[in-house]
Amino acid sequence: MAAGTVRVGLVGVGNCASAFVQGLRFYENAAANEPIPGLMHADLGGYRVRDIVVSSAFDVIEGKVGLDVADAVHAAPNDTLRFAEVAPTGVTVARGPTLDGLGRYLSARVREADAPVADVAEALACVERLPPPDRFAGVEIMAPVLFLPRVFEPELCRHLIGLYEAQGGEESGFMREIGGKTMGITDPGFKRRKDYNIDDRELISALQTRFLRRVVPEIAKVHQFKVTRMERYIVSCYAAEDGGHFAAHRDNTTKGTAHRRFAVSVNLNDDFEGGEVSFPEYGPRSFKAPPGGAVVFSCSLLHKVSKVTRGRRYAFLPFLYDDAAARIREENARFVGESGSNYRAGNPTSAEQTA
């Protein structure tokens, strides 16, 4: 783990653990210089909430054992209020020893898991022996991303920023699977960003031209993937005055987003601090592309945007996919929102088509 990380093991994934794990997400970007309801200290001896990482978890109840911690904290019989969206942790709940039993009333509500009992001491020792994420292969590694300079020229960057500053942006949410539907929700503790939607067809065509020249060939060369479609034309703003950030997430975990293959983050300026893209599964290194430069990565990668502490970070943030993924998008269109979407793969719009 990165220096300064506090690794926590959960002995029992009950309601207290649920509140704790959700609290890690809710207070992840808590500022040390502001009063925060529900949190006594945002900075304790130099450690922040975001430095706490769940590295192991144990329970005895069927329905929790074998789940990712992010799912187990909401599994029955837990009934803690859901106050934060927790991204997958990569930590699976192991079967712990039952010890003094479940008790008369609890045993009437739940069943013990049939999974083999884990050796807790050995499991914790194994975690302690693990190398940092960026050295899990024995050598320092980098996240599997493309770092492309000069995707946009300076004039285009300034034009896009000018559009946002002239028109303003709307608060941006994120997608979650709720009751089998892909629903857009907002949670300032998880994400804070504003977006301006581009609807100028000539400008959209100009943006596609730049991607066809600089981004699509690189993806084809490195990943042997032919991009044919492009989703979402927005100028995004992570502002220091808003506490702009985006907690760790993946871009294709719902039915309505399963078609997304690559995410592209094109920085439009560099006069800001914070707001860097990082990939926690591969270590603490973060990326800040120069103005007009892009970070390109698989939508399956866990990634986050750190809090902007000075100025505003402007970015162009589309998703790329192909015709096969478009058919997946059409198949899943009925799960988007309460009433579904009318997306059809056979008739790509000019805004969607890239090749």
mmCIF file of N, CA and C in Angstrom, residues 86-193:
data_model
loop_
_atom_site.group_PDB
_atom_site.id
_atom_site.type_symbol
_atom_site.label_atom_id
_atom_site.label_comp_id
_atom_site.label_asym_id
_atom_site.label_seq_id
_atom_site.Cartn_x
_atom_site.Cartn_y
_atom_site.Cartn_z
ATOM 1 N N VAL A 86 -20.901 3.004 -2.136
ATOM 2 C CA VAL A 86 -19.569 2.438 -1.936
ATOM 3 C C VAL A 86 -19.152 1.681 -3.188
ATOM 4 N N ALA A 87 -18.024 2.067 -3.751
ATOM 5 C CA ALA A 87 -17.504 1.377 -4.932
ATOM 6 C C ALA A 87 -16.953 0.011 -4.531
ATOM 7 N N PRO A 88 -16.909 -0.951 -5.473
ATOM 8 C CA PRO A 88 -16.326 -2.260 -5.157
ATOM 9 C C PRO A 88 -14.926 -2.102 -4.567
ATOM 10 N N THR A 89 -14.659 -2.866 -3.511
ATOM 11 C CA THR A 89 -13.381 -2.731 -2.798
ATOM 12 C C THR A 89 -12.335 -3.716 -3.268
ATOM 13 N N GLY A 90 -12.776 -4.809 -3.904
ATOM 14 C CA GLY A 90 -11.836 -5.866 -4.253
ATOM 15 C C GLY A 90 -11.542 -6.797 -3.093
ATOM 16 N N VAL A 91 -12.186 -6.562 -1.939
ATOM 17 C CA VAL A 91 -11.994 -7.399 -0.754
ATOM 18 C C VAL A 91 -13.222 -8.283 -0.571
ATOM 19 N N THR A 92 -13.023 -9.585 -0.579
ATOM 20 C CA THR A 92 -14.115 -10.547 -0.418
ATOM 21 C C THR A 92 -14.242 -10.952 1.050
ATOM 22 N N VAL A 93 -15.474 -10.998 1.539
ATOM 23 C CA VAL A 93 -15.713 -11.400 2.925
ATOM 24 C C VAL A 93 -15.420 -12.889 3.070
ATOM 25 N N ALA A 94 -14.488 -13.226 3.988
ATOM 26 C CA ALA A 94 -14.119 -14.618 4.234
ATOM 27 C C ALA A 94 -14.959 -15.201 5.366
ATOM 28 N N ARG A 95 -15.005 -16.512 5.431
ATOM 29 C CA ARG A 95 -15.754 -17.199 6.492
ATOM 30 C C ARG A 95 -14.911 -17.212 7.761
ATOM 31 N N GLY A 96 -15.356 -16.509 8.788
ATOM 32 C CA GLY A 96 -14.663 -16.504 10.066
ATOM 33 C C GLY A 96 -15.194 -17.583 10.982
ATOM 34 N N PRO A 97 -14.514 -17.847 12.083
ATOM 35 C CA PRO A 97 -15.005 -18.840 13.041
ATOM 36 C C PRO A 97 -16.226 -18.319 13.797
ATOM 37 N N THR A 98 -17.173 -19.194 14.068
ATOM 38 C CA THR A 98 -18.393 -18.778 14.754
ATOM 39 C C THR A 98 -18.144 -18.488 16.236
ATOM 40 N N LEU A 99 -17.193 -19.161 16.851
ATOM 41 C CA LEU A 99 -16.817 -18.952 18.261
ATOM 42 C C LEU A 99 -17.999 -19.198 19.184
ATOM 43 N N ASP A 100 -18.618 -18.161 19.792
ATOM 44 C CA ASP A 100 -19.640 -18.393 20.812
ATOM 45 C C ASP A 100 -21.043 -18.556 20.239
ATOM 46 N N GLY A 101 -21.174 -18.796 18.955
ATOM 47 C CA GLY A 101 -22.473 -19.103 18.367
ATOM 48 C C GLY A 101 -23.258 -17.883 17.930
ATOM 49 N N LEU A 102 -24.435 -18.121 17.322
ATOM 50 C CA LEU A 102 -25.261 -17.043 16.783
ATOM 51 C C LEU A 102 -26.294 -16.532 17.781
ATOM 52 N N GLY A 103 -26.684 -17.345 18.727
ATOM 53 C CA GLY A 103 -27.739 -16.917 19.637
ATOM 54 C C GLY A 103 -29.103 -17.353 19.144
ATOM 55 N N ARG A 104 -30.047 -17.497 20.082
ATOM 56 C CA ARG A 104 -31.366 -18.048 19.764
ATOM 57 C C ARG A 104 -32.108 -17.221 18.719
ATOM 58 N N TYR A 105 -32.147 -15.901 18.898
ATOM 59 C CA TYR A 105 -32.983 -15.071 18.020
ATOM 60 C C TYR A 105 -32.331 -14.819 16.669
ATOM 61 N N LEU A 106 -31.022 -14.598 16.661
ATOM 62 C CA LEU A 106 -30.335 -14.374 15.393
ATOM 63 C C LEU A 106 -30.353 -15.631 14.537
ATOM 64 N N SER A 107 -30.180 -16.791 15.164
ATOM 65 C CA SER A 107 -30.157 -18.042 14.392
ATOM 66 C C SER A 107 -31.501 -18.330 13.738
ATOM 67 N N ALA A 108 -32.565 -17.718 14.250
ATOM 68 C CA ALA A 108 -33.880 -17.885 13.630
ATOM 69 C C ALA A 108 -34.021 -17.027 12.377
ATOM 70 N N ARG A 109 -33.127 -16.059 12.203
ATOM 71 C CA ARG A 109 -33.217 -15.131 11.068
ATOM 72 C C ARG A 109 -32.181 -15.410 9.979
ATOM 73 N N VAL A 110 -31.052 -15.998 10.352
ATOM 74 C CA VAL A 110 -29.973 -16.188 9.378
ATOM 75 C C VAL A 110 -29.451 -17.612 9.452
ATOM 76 N N ARG A 111 -28.686 -17.974 8.431
ATOM 77 C CA ARG A 111 -28.028 -19.286 8.404
ATOM 78 C C ARG A 111 -26.530 -19.085 8.371
ATOM 79 N N GLU A 112 -25.833 -20.008 9.020
ATOM 80 C CA GLU A 112 -24.373 -19.970 8.946
ATOM 81 C C GLU A 112 -23.927 -20.391 7.551
ATOM 82 N N ALA A 113 -22.877 -19.740 7.077
ATOM 83 C CA ALA A 113 -22.330 -20.074 5.766
ATOM 84 C C ALA A 113 -21.675 -21.445 5.800
ATOM 85 N N ASP A 114 -21.782 -22.180 4.696
ATOM 86 C CA ASP A 114 -21.182 -23.507 4.593
ATOM 87 C C ASP A 114 -19.716 -23.451 4.172
ATOM 88 N N ALA A 115 -19.229 -22.277 3.830
ATOM 89 C CA ALA A 115 -17.853 -22.140 3.353
ATOM 90 C C ALA A 115 -16.860 -22.564 4.433
ATOM 91 N N PRO A 116 -15.702 -23.079 4.029
ATOM 92 C CA PRO A 116 -14.674 -23.467 5.003
ATOM 93 C C PRO A 116 -14.243 -22.263 5.842
ATOM 94 N N VAL A 117 -13.974 -22.514 7.108
ATOM 95 C CA VAL A 117 -13.554 -21.438 8.004
ATOM 96 C C VAL A 117 -12.129 -21.026 7.669
ATOM 97 N N ALA A 118 -11.938 -19.723 7.502
ATOM 98 C CA ALA A 118 -10.617 -19.202 7.171
ATOM 99 C C ALA A 118 -9.730 -19.171 8.405
ATOM 100 N N ASP A 119 -8.432 -19.312 8.197
ATOM 101 C CA ASP A 119 -7.450 -19.119 9.260
ATOM 102 C C ASP A 119 -7.201 -17.617 9.351
ATOM 103 N N VAL A 120 -7.865 -16.962 10.304
ATOM 104 C CA VAL A 120 -7.830 -15.497 10.374
ATOM 105 C C VAL A 120 -6.407 -14.986 10.551
ATOM 106 N N ALA A 121 -5.658 -15.603 11.445
ATOM 107 C CA ALA A 121 -4.289 -15.150 11.698
ATOM 108 C C ALA A 121 -3.443 -15.241 10.433
ATOM 109 N N GLU A 122 -3.588 -16.345 9.705
ATOM 110 C CA GLU A 122 -2.822 -16.516 8.483
ATOM 111 C C GLU A 122 -3.274 -15.528 7.417
ATOM 112 N N ALA A 123 -4.600 -15.279 7.340
ATOM 113 C CA ALA A 123 -5.112 -14.324 6.358
ATOM 114 C C ALA A 123 -4.556 -12.926 6.613
ATOM 115 N N LEU A 124 -4.533 -12.510 7.873
ATOM 116 C CA LEU A 124 -4.000 -11.187 8.201
ATOM 117 C C LEU A 124 -2.500 -11.126 7.949
ATOM 118 N N ALA A 125 -1.803 -12.219 8.249
ATOM 119 C CA ALA A 125 -0.364 -12.249 7.992
ATOM 120 C C ALA A 125 -0.085 -12.162 6.496
ATOM 121 N N CYS A 126 -0.953 -12.813 5.709
ATOM 122 C CA CYS A 126 -0.795 -12.762 4.248
ATOM 123 C C CYS A 126 -0.970 -11.343 3.742
ATOM 124 N N VAL A 127 -1.975 -10.644 4.273
ATOM 125 C CA VAL A 127 -2.185 -9.242 3.884
ATOM 126 C C VAL A 127 -0.969 -8.406 4.237
ATOM 127 N N GLU A 128 -0.412 -8.664 5.426
ATOM 128 C CA GLU A 128 0.752 -7.893 5.877
ATOM 129 C C GLU A 128 1.959 -8.113 4.972
ATOM 130 N N ARG A 129 2.051 -9.316 4.402
ATOM 131 C CA ARG A 129 3.193 -9.627 3.542
ATOM 132 C C ARG A 129 3.044 -9.100 2.125
ATOM 133 N N LEU A 130 1.854 -8.662 1.766
ATOM 134 C CA LEU A 130 1.638 -8.202 0.393
ATOM 135 C C LEU A 130 2.488 -6.975 0.077
ATOM 136 N N PRO A 131 3.031 -6.911 -1.130
ATOM 137 C CA PRO A 131 3.770 -5.708 -1.528
ATOM 138 C C PRO A 131 2.804 -4.580 -1.849
ATOM 139 N N PRO A 132 3.286 -3.357 -1.973
ATOM 140 C CA PRO A 132 2.407 -2.259 -2.404
ATOM 141 C C PRO A 132 1.782 -2.585 -3.751
ATOM 142 N N PRO A 133 0.577 -2.047 -4.044
ATOM 143 C CA PRO A 133 -0.092 -2.369 -5.314
ATOM 144 C C PRO A 133 0.772 -2.092 -6.531
ATOM 145 N N ASP A 134 1.588 -1.030 -6.492
ATOM 146 C CA ASP A 134 2.383 -0.703 -7.669
ATOM 147 C C ASP A 134 3.613 -1.606 -7.805
ATOM 148 N N ARG A 135 3.804 -2.531 -6.854
ATOM 149 C CA ARG A 135 4.920 -3.474 -6.941
ATOM 150 C C ARG A 135 4.452 -4.915 -6.760
ATOM 151 N N PHE A 136 3.177 -5.184 -7.043
ATOM 152 C CA PHE A 136 2.666 -6.535 -6.826
ATOM 153 C C PHE A 136 3.336 -7.547 -7.744
ATOM 154 N N ALA A 137 3.882 -7.084 -8.884
ATOM 155 C CA ALA A 137 4.544 -7.976 -9.822
ATOM 156 C C ALA A 137 6.029 -8.136 -9.516
ATOM 157 N N GLY A 138 6.499 -7.511 -8.440
ATOM 158 C CA GLY A 138 7.914 -7.590 -8.082
ATOM 159 C C GLY A 138 8.715 -6.406 -8.560
ATOM 160 N N VAL A 139 8.162 -5.646 -9.478
ATOM 161 C CA VAL A 139 8.798 -4.419 -9.965
ATOM 162 C C VAL A 139 7.740 -3.334 -9.995
ATOM 163 N N GLU A 140 8.152 -2.083 -10.026
ATOM 164 C CA GLU A 140 7.188 -0.995 -10.098
ATOM 165 C C GLU A 140 6.490 -1.011 -11.451
ATOM 166 N N ILE A 141 5.173 -0.943 -11.425
ATOM 167 C CA ILE A 141 4.411 -0.973 -12.665
ATOM 168 C C ILE A 141 3.547 0.281 -12.769
ATOM 169 N N MET A 142 3.073 0.552 -13.976
ATOM 170 C CA MET A 142 2.188 1.677 -14.211
ATOM 171 C C MET A 142 0.832 1.162 -14.648
ATOM 172 N N ALA A 143 -0.205 1.898 -14.337
ATOM 173 C CA ALA A 143 -1.542 1.527 -14.801
ATOM 174 C C ALA A 143 -1.540 1.408 -16.328
ATOM 175 N N PRO A 144 -2.295 0.453 -16.886
ATOM 176 C CA PRO A 144 -2.310 0.255 -18.344
ATOM 177 C C PRO A 144 -3.146 1.315 -19.060
ATOM 178 N N VAL A 145 -2.580 2.497 -19.184
ATOM 179 C CA VAL A 145 -3.280 3.617 -19.815
ATOM 180 C C VAL A 145 -2.444 4.149 -20.972
ATOM 181 N N LEU A 146 -3.112 4.859 -21.873
ATOM 182 C CA LEU A 146 -2.423 5.596 -22.931
ATOM 183 C C LEU A 146 -2.360 7.056 -22.532
ATOM 184 N N PHE A 147 -1.210 7.653 -22.704
ATOM 185 C CA PHE A 147 -1.003 9.071 -22.382
ATOM 186 C C PHE A 147 -0.654 9.773 -23.684
ATOM 187 N N LEU A 148 -1.611 10.520 -24.236
ATOM 188 C CA LEU A 148 -1.468 11.070 -25.585
ATOM 189 C C LEU A 148 -1.428 12.590 -25.559
ATOM 190 N N PRO A 149 -0.339 13.204 -25.949
ATOM 191 C CA PRO A 149 -0.299 14.666 -26.040
ATOM 192 C C PRO A 149 -0.940 15.151 -27.336
ATOM 193 N N ARG A 150 -1.297 16.427 -27.375
ATOM 194 C CA ARG A 150 -1.714 17.121 -28.598
ATOM 195 C C ARG A 150 -2.920 16.485 -29.287
ATOM 196 N N VAL A 151 -3.899 16.043 -28.511
ATOM 197 C CA VAL A 151 -5.158 15.583 -29.111
ATOM 198 C C VAL A 151 -5.957 16.791 -29.592
ATOM 199 N N PHE A 152 -6.010 17.826 -28.763
ATOM 200 C CA PHE A 152 -6.636 19.097 -29.139
ATOM 201 C C PHE A 152 -5.573 20.185 -29.190
ATOM 202 N N GLU A 153 -5.725 21.118 -30.128
ATOM 203 C CA GLU A 153 -4.832 22.265 -30.208
ATOM 204 C C GLU A 153 -5.260 23.335 -29.200
ATOM 205 N N PRO A 154 -4.360 24.243 -28.809
ATOM 206 C CA PRO A 154 -4.675 25.242 -27.776
ATOM 207 C C PRO A 154 -5.918 26.070 -28.076
ATOM 208 N N GLU A 155 -6.122 26.420 -29.348
ATOM 209 C CA GLU A 155 -7.290 27.240 -29.696
ATOM 210 C C GLU A 155 -8.593 26.509 -29.403
ATOM 211 N N LEU A 156 -8.630 25.211 -29.699
ATOM 212 C CA LEU A 156 -9.832 24.426 -29.442
ATOM 213 C C LEU A 156 -10.073 24.299 -27.934
ATOM 214 N N CYS A 157 -9.010 24.104 -27.169
ATOM 215 C CA CYS A 157 -9.142 24.031 -25.707
ATOM 216 C C CYS A 157 -9.751 25.311 -25.161
ATOM 217 N N ARG A 158 -9.238 26.442 -25.621
ATOM 218 C CA ARG A 158 -9.747 27.730 -25.132
ATOM 219 C C ARG A 158 -11.206 27.932 -25.545
ATOM 220 N N HIS A 159 -11.546 27.476 -26.753
ATOM 221 C CA HIS A 159 -12.928 27.614 -27.215
ATOM 222 C C HIS A 159 -13.884 26.803 -26.334
ATOM 223 N N LEU A 160 -13.501 25.584 -26.006
ATOM 224 C CA LEU A 160 -14.362 24.729 -25.184
ATOM 225 C C LEU A 160 -14.518 25.300 -23.772
ATOM 226 N N ILE A 161 -13.436 25.805 -23.210
ATOM 227 C CA ILE A 161 -13.524 26.447 -21.896
ATOM 228 C C ILE A 161 -14.436 27.665 -21.965
ATOM 229 N N GLY A 162 -14.317 28.428 -23.051
ATOM 230 C CA GLY A 162 -15.148 29.610 -23.229
ATOM 231 C C GLY A 162 -16.631 29.270 -23.277
ATOM 232 N N LEU A 163 -16.967 28.139 -23.896
ATOM 233 C CA LEU A 163 -18.364 27.707 -23.935
ATOM 234 C C LEU A 163 -18.896 27.457 -22.526
ATOM 235 N N TYR A 164 -18.092 26.774 -21.723
ATOM 236 C CA TYR A 164 -18.533 26.496 -20.352
ATOM 237 C C TYR A 164 -18.688 27.790 -19.570
ATOM 238 N N GLU A 165 -17.708 28.673 -19.674
ATOM 239 C CA GLU A 165 -17.758 29.903 -18.891
ATOM 240 C C GLU A 165 -18.911 30.804 -19.325
ATOM 241 N N ALA A 166 -19.274 30.722 -20.610
ATOM 242 C CA ALA A 166 -20.384 31.545 -21.100
ATOM 243 C C ALA A 166 -21.740 30.938 -20.754
ATOM 244 N N GLN A 167 -21.840 29.609 -20.806
ATOM 245 C CA GLN A 167 -23.137 28.947 -20.624
ATOM 246 C C GLN A 167 -23.327 28.362 -19.228
ATOM 247 N N GLY A 168 -22.232 28.083 -18.545
ATOM 248 C CA GLY A 168 -22.336 27.436 -17.246
ATOM 249 C C GLY A 168 -22.573 25.947 -17.377
ATOM 250 N N GLY A 169 -22.512 25.245 -16.259
ATOM 251 C CA GLY A 169 -22.714 23.801 -16.274
ATOM 252 C C GLY A 169 -23.758 23.370 -15.263
ATOM 253 N N GLU A 170 -24.245 22.144 -15.442
ATOM 254 C CA GLU A 170 -25.217 21.568 -14.519
ATOM 255 C C GLU A 170 -24.557 20.475 -13.694
ATOM 256 N N GLU A 171 -25.013 20.324 -12.456
ATOM 257 C CA GLU A 171 -24.450 19.313 -11.562
ATOM 258 C C GLU A 171 -24.543 17.934 -12.213
ATOM 259 N N SER A 172 -23.444 17.212 -12.154
ATOM 260 C CA SER A 172 -23.350 15.920 -12.822
ATOM 261 C C SER A 172 -23.473 14.790 -11.809
ATOM 262 N N GLY A 173 -24.302 13.800 -12.104
ATOM 263 C CA GLY A 173 -24.447 12.649 -11.236
ATOM 264 C C GLY A 173 -23.669 11.460 -11.770
ATOM 265 N N PHE A 174 -24.108 10.259 -11.418
ATOM 266 C CA PHE A 174 -23.472 9.041 -11.894
ATOM 267 C C PHE A 174 -24.514 7.931 -11.885
ATOM 268 N N MET A 175 -24.198 6.827 -12.534
ATOM 269 C CA MET A 175 -25.152 5.738 -12.713
ATOM 270 C C MET A 175 -24.985 4.665 -11.644
ATOM 271 N N ARG A 176 -26.114 4.149 -11.166
ATOM 272 C CA ARG A 176 -26.127 3.033 -10.233
ATOM 273 C C ARG A 176 -27.256 2.074 -10.611
ATOM 274 N N GLU A 177 -27.046 0.797 -10.333
ATOM 275 C CA GLU A 177 -28.059 -0.218 -10.577
ATOM 276 C C GLU A 177 -28.984 -0.279 -9.362
ATOM 277 N N ILE A 178 -30.239 0.113 -9.539
ATOM 278 C CA ILE A 178 -31.198 0.151 -8.443
ATOM 279 C C ILE A 178 -32.457 -0.592 -8.880
ATOM 280 N N GLY A 179 -32.749 -1.677 -8.207
ATOM 281 C CA GLY A 179 -33.940 -2.445 -8.547
ATOM 282 C C GLY A 179 -33.938 -2.953 -9.977
ATOM 283 N N GLY A 180 -32.756 -3.304 -10.494
ATOM 284 C CA GLY A 180 -32.666 -3.811 -11.859
ATOM 285 C C GLY A 180 -32.656 -2.739 -12.930
ATOM 286 N N LYS A 181 -32.715 -1.470 -12.534
ATOM 287 C CA LYS A 181 -32.697 -0.351 -13.476
ATOM 288 C C LYS A 181 -31.418 0.459 -13.313
ATOM 289 N N THR A 182 -30.951 1.041 -14.411
ATOM 290 C CA THR A 182 -29.808 1.942 -14.359
ATOM 291 C C THR A 182 -30.321 3.350 -14.118
ATOM 292 N N MET A 183 -30.052 3.862 -12.932
ATOM 293 C CA MET A 183 -30.604 5.144 -12.513
ATOM 294 C C MET A 183 -29.486 6.164 -12.288
ATOM 295 N N GLY A 184 -29.738 7.398 -12.693
ATOM 296 C CA GLY A 184 -28.812 8.484 -12.420
ATOM 297 C C GLY A 184 -29.062 9.049 -11.030
ATOM 298 N N ILE A 185 -28.033 9.136 -10.217
ATOM 299 C CA ILE A 185 -28.170 9.676 -8.870
ATOM 300 C C ILE A 185 -27.073 10.703 -8.627
ATOM 301 N N THR A 186 -27.232 11.496 -7.589
ATOM 302 C CA THR A 186 -26.205 12.455 -7.192
ATOM 303 C C THR A 186 -25.833 12.194 -5.746
ATOM 304 N N ASP A 187 -24.571 12.351 -5.437
ATOM 305 C CA ASP A 187 -24.039 12.205 -4.087
ATOM 306 C C ASP A 187 -22.777 13.046 -4.023
ATOM 307 N N PRO A 188 -22.861 14.278 -3.469
ATOM 308 C CA PRO A 188 -21.696 15.168 -3.428
ATOM 309 C C PRO A 188 -20.503 14.573 -2.696
ATOM 310 N N GLY A 189 -20.746 13.618 -1.803
ATOM 311 C CA GLY A 189 -19.638 12.975 -1.124
ATOM 312 C C GLY A 189 -18.891 12.007 -2.018
ATOM 313 N N PHE A 190 -19.528 11.571 -3.105
ATOM 314 C CA PHE A 190 -18.909 10.628 -4.031
ATOM 315 C C PHE A 190 -18.393 11.332 -5.284
ATOM 316 N N LYS A 191 -19.163 12.301 -5.767
ATOM 317 C CA LYS A 191 -18.770 13.013 -6.985
ATOM 318 C C LYS A 191 -19.271 14.441 -6.921
ATOM 319 N N ARG A 192 -18.424 15.368 -7.318
ATOM 320 C CA ARG A 192 -18.840 16.763 -7.443
ATOM 321 C C ARG A 192 -18.225 17.323 -8.717
ATOM 322 N N ARG A 193 -19.062 17.540 -9.713
ATOM 323 C CA ARG A 193 -18.611 18.045 -11.009
ATOM 324 C C ARG A 193 -19.789 18.669 -11.717
#
